[in-house]
PDB file of C-alpha atoms in Angstrom:
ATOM      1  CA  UNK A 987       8.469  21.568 -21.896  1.00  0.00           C
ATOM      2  CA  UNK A 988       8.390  21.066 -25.423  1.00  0.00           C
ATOM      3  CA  UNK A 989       5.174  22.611 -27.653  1.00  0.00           C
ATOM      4  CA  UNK A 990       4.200  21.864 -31.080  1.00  0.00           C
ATOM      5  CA  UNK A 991       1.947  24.080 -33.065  1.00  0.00           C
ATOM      6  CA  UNK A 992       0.593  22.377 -36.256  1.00  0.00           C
ATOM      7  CA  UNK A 993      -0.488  24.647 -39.509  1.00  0.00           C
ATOM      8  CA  UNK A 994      -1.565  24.453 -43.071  1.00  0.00           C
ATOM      9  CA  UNK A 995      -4.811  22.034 -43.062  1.00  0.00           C
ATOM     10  CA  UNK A 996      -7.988  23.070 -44.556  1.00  0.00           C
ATOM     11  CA  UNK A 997     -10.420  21.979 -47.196  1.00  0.00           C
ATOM     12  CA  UNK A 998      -8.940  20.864 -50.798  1.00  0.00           C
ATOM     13  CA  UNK A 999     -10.221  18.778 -53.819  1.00  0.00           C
ATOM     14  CA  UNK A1000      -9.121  15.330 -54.873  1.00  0.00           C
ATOM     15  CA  UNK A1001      -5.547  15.942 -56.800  1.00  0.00           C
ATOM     16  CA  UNK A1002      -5.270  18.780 -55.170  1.00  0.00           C
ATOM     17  CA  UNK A1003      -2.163  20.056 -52.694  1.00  0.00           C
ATOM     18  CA  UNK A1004      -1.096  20.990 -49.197  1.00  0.00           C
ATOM     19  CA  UNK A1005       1.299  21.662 -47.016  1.00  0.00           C
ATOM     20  CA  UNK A1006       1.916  21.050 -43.233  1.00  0.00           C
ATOM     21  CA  UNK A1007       3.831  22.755 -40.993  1.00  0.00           C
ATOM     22  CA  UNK A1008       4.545  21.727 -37.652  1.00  0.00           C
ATOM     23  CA  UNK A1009       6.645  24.287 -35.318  1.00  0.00           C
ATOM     24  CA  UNK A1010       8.450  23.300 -31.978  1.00  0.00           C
ATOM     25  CA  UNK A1011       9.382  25.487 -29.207  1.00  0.00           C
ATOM     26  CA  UNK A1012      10.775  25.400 -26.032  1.00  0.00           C
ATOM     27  CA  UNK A1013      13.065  23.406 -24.426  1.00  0.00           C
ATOM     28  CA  UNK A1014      14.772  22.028 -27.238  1.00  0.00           C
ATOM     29  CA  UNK A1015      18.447  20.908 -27.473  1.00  0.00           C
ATOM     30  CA  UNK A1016      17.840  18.669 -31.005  1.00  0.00           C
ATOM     31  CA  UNK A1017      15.291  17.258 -32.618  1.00  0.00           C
ATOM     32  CA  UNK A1018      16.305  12.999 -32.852  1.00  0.00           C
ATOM     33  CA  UNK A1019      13.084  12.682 -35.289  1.00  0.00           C
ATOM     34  CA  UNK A1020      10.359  14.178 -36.724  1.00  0.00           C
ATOM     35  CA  UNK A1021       6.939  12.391 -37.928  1.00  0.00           C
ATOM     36  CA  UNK A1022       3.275  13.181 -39.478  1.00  0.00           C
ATOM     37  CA  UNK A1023       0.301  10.744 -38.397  1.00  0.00           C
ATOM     38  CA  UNK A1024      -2.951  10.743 -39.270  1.00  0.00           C
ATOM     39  CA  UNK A1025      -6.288   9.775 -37.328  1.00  0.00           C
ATOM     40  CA  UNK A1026      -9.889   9.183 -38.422  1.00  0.00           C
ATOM     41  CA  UNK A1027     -12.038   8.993 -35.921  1.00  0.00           C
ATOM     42  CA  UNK A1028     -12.926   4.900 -35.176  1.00  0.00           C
ATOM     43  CA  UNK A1029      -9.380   4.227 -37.174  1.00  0.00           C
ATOM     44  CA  UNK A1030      -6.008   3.346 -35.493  1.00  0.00           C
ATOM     45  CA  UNK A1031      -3.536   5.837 -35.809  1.00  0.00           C
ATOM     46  CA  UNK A1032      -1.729   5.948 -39.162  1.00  0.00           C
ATOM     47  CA  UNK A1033       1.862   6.373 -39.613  1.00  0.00           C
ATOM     48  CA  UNK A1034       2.834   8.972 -42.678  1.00  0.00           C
ATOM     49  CA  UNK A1035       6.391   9.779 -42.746  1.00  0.00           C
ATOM     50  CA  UNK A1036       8.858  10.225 -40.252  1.00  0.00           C
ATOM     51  CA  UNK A1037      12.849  12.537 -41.014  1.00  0.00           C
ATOM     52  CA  UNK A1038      15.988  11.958 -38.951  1.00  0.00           C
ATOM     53  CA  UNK A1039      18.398  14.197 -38.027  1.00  0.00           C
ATOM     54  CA  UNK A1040      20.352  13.183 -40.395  1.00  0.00           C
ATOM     55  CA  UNK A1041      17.941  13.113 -43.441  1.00  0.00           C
ATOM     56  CA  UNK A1042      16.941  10.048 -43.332  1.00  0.00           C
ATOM     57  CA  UNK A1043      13.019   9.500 -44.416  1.00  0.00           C
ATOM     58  CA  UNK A1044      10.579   7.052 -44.156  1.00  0.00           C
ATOM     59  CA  UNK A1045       7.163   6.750 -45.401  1.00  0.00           C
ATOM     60  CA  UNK A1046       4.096   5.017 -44.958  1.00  0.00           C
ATOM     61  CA  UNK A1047       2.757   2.836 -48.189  1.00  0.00           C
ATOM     62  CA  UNK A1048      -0.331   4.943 -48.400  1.00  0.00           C
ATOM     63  CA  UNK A1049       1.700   8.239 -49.085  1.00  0.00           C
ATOM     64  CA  UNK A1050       4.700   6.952 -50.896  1.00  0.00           C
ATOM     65  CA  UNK A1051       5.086   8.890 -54.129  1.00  0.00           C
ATOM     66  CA  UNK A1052       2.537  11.478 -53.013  1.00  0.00           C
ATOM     67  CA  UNK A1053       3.761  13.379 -49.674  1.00  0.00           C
ATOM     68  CA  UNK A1054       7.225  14.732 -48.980  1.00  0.00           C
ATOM     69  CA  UNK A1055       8.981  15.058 -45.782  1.00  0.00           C
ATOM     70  CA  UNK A1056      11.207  17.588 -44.764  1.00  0.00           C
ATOM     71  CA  UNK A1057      12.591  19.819 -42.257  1.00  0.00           C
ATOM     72  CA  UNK A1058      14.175  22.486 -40.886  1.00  0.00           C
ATOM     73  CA  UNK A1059      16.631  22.149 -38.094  1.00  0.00           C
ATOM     74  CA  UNK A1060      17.312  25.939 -37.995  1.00  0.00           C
ATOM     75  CA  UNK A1061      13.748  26.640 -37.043  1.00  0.00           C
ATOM     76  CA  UNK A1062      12.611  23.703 -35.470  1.00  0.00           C
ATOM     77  CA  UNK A1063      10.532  23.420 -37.677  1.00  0.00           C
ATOM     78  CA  UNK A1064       8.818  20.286 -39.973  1.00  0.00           C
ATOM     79  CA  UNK A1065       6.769  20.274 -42.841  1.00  0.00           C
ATOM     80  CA  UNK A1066       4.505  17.711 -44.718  1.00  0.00           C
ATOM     81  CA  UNK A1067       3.997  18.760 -48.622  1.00  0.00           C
ATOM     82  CA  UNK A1068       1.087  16.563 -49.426  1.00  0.00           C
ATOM     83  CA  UNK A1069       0.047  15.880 -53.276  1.00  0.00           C
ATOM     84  CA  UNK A1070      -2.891  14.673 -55.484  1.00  0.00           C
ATOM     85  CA  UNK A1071      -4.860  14.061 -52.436  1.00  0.00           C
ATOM     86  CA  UNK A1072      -7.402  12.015 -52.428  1.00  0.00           C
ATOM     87  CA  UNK A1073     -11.108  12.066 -49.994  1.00  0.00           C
ATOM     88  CA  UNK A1074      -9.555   9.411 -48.616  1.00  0.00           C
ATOM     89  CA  UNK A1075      -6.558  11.197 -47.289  1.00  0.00           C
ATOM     90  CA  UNK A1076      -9.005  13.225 -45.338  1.00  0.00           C
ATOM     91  CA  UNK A1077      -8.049  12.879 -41.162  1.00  0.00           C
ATOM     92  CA  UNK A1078      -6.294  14.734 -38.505  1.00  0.00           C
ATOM     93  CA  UNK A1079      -2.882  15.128 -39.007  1.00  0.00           C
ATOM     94  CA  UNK A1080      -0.284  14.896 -36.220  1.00  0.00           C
ATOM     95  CA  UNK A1081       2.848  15.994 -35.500  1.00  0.00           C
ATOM     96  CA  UNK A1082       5.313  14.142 -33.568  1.00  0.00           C
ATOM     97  CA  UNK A1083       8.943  14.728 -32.084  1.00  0.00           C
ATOM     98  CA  UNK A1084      11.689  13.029 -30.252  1.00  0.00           C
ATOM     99  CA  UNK A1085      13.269  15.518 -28.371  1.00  0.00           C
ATOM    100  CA  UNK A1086      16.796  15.844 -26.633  1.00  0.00           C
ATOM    101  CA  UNK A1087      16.464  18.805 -23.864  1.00  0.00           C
ATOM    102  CA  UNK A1088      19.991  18.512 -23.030  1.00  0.00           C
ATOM    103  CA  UNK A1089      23.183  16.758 -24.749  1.00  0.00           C
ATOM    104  CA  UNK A1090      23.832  13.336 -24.058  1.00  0.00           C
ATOM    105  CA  UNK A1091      20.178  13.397 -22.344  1.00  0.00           C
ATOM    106  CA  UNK A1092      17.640  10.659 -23.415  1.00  0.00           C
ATOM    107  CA  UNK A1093      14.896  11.988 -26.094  1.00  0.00           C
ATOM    108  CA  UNK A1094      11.373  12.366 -24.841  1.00  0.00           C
ATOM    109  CA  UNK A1095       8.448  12.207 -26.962  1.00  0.00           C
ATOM    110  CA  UNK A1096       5.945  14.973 -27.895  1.00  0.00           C
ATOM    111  CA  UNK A1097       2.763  15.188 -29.706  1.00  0.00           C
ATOM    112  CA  UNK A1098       0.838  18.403 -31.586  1.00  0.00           C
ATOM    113  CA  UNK A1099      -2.658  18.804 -31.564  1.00  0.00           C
ATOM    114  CA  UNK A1100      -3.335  18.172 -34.998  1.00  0.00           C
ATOM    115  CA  UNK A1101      -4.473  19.776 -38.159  1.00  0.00           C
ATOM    116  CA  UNK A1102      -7.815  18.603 -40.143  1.00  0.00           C
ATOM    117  CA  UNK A1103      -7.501  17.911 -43.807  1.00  0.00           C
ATOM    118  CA  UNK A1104     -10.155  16.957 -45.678  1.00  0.00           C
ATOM    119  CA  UNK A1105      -9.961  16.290 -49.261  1.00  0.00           C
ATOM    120  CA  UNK A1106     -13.781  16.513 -50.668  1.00  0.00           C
ATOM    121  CA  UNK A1107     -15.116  18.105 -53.852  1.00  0.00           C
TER     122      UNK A1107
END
């Protein structure tokens, strides 16, 4: 199995900053993609960004300009830096990986438990 242990949410003011962390373990061979959701309760599931193994990024139009992507292969290990948030950034944010166990295996899919975030003053 593959966990996911999301970090860094809390309580900040409007233009203010965070940063997300979102840690994999397990059985883990490579990590195809990494990606950051959001939910708010009575609200469809919001894609943020998403990072391929190779770099590649991709954001949602909500974020772009504000949040950064990025990871580290070496650890496993994603991160969301998130900046001049605003109340209505406020959600739970999720983690999400595409996972290869073994090589030449098919990915599988895996979601954290999510982080709040609330942006109030």
């Amino acid at each position: 199995q593959v966990q996911l242990v999301e970090s860094g949410g809390g309580l900040v003011q409007p233009g203010g900053s965070l940063r997300l962390s979102c840690a994999a373990s397990g059985r883990i061979y490579s990590i195809v993609t990494m990606s950051w959701y959001r939910q708010v309760p009575g609200l469809q599931r919001e894609f943020i960004a998403a990072m391929g193994s190779g770099g590649g990024t991709a954001y949602g139009d909500s974020v772009k300009g504000r949040f950064t992507i990025s990871r580290d292969n070496a650890r496993n290990t994603g991160y969301l830096q998130m900046d001049s948030l605003k109340p209505e950034d406020t959600a739970v944010y999720l983690c999400h990986v595409s996972v290869r166990k073994f090589a030449g295996r098919p990915a599988a899919d895996y979601w954290g438990q999510g982080t709040q975030v609330t942006v109030s003053s």
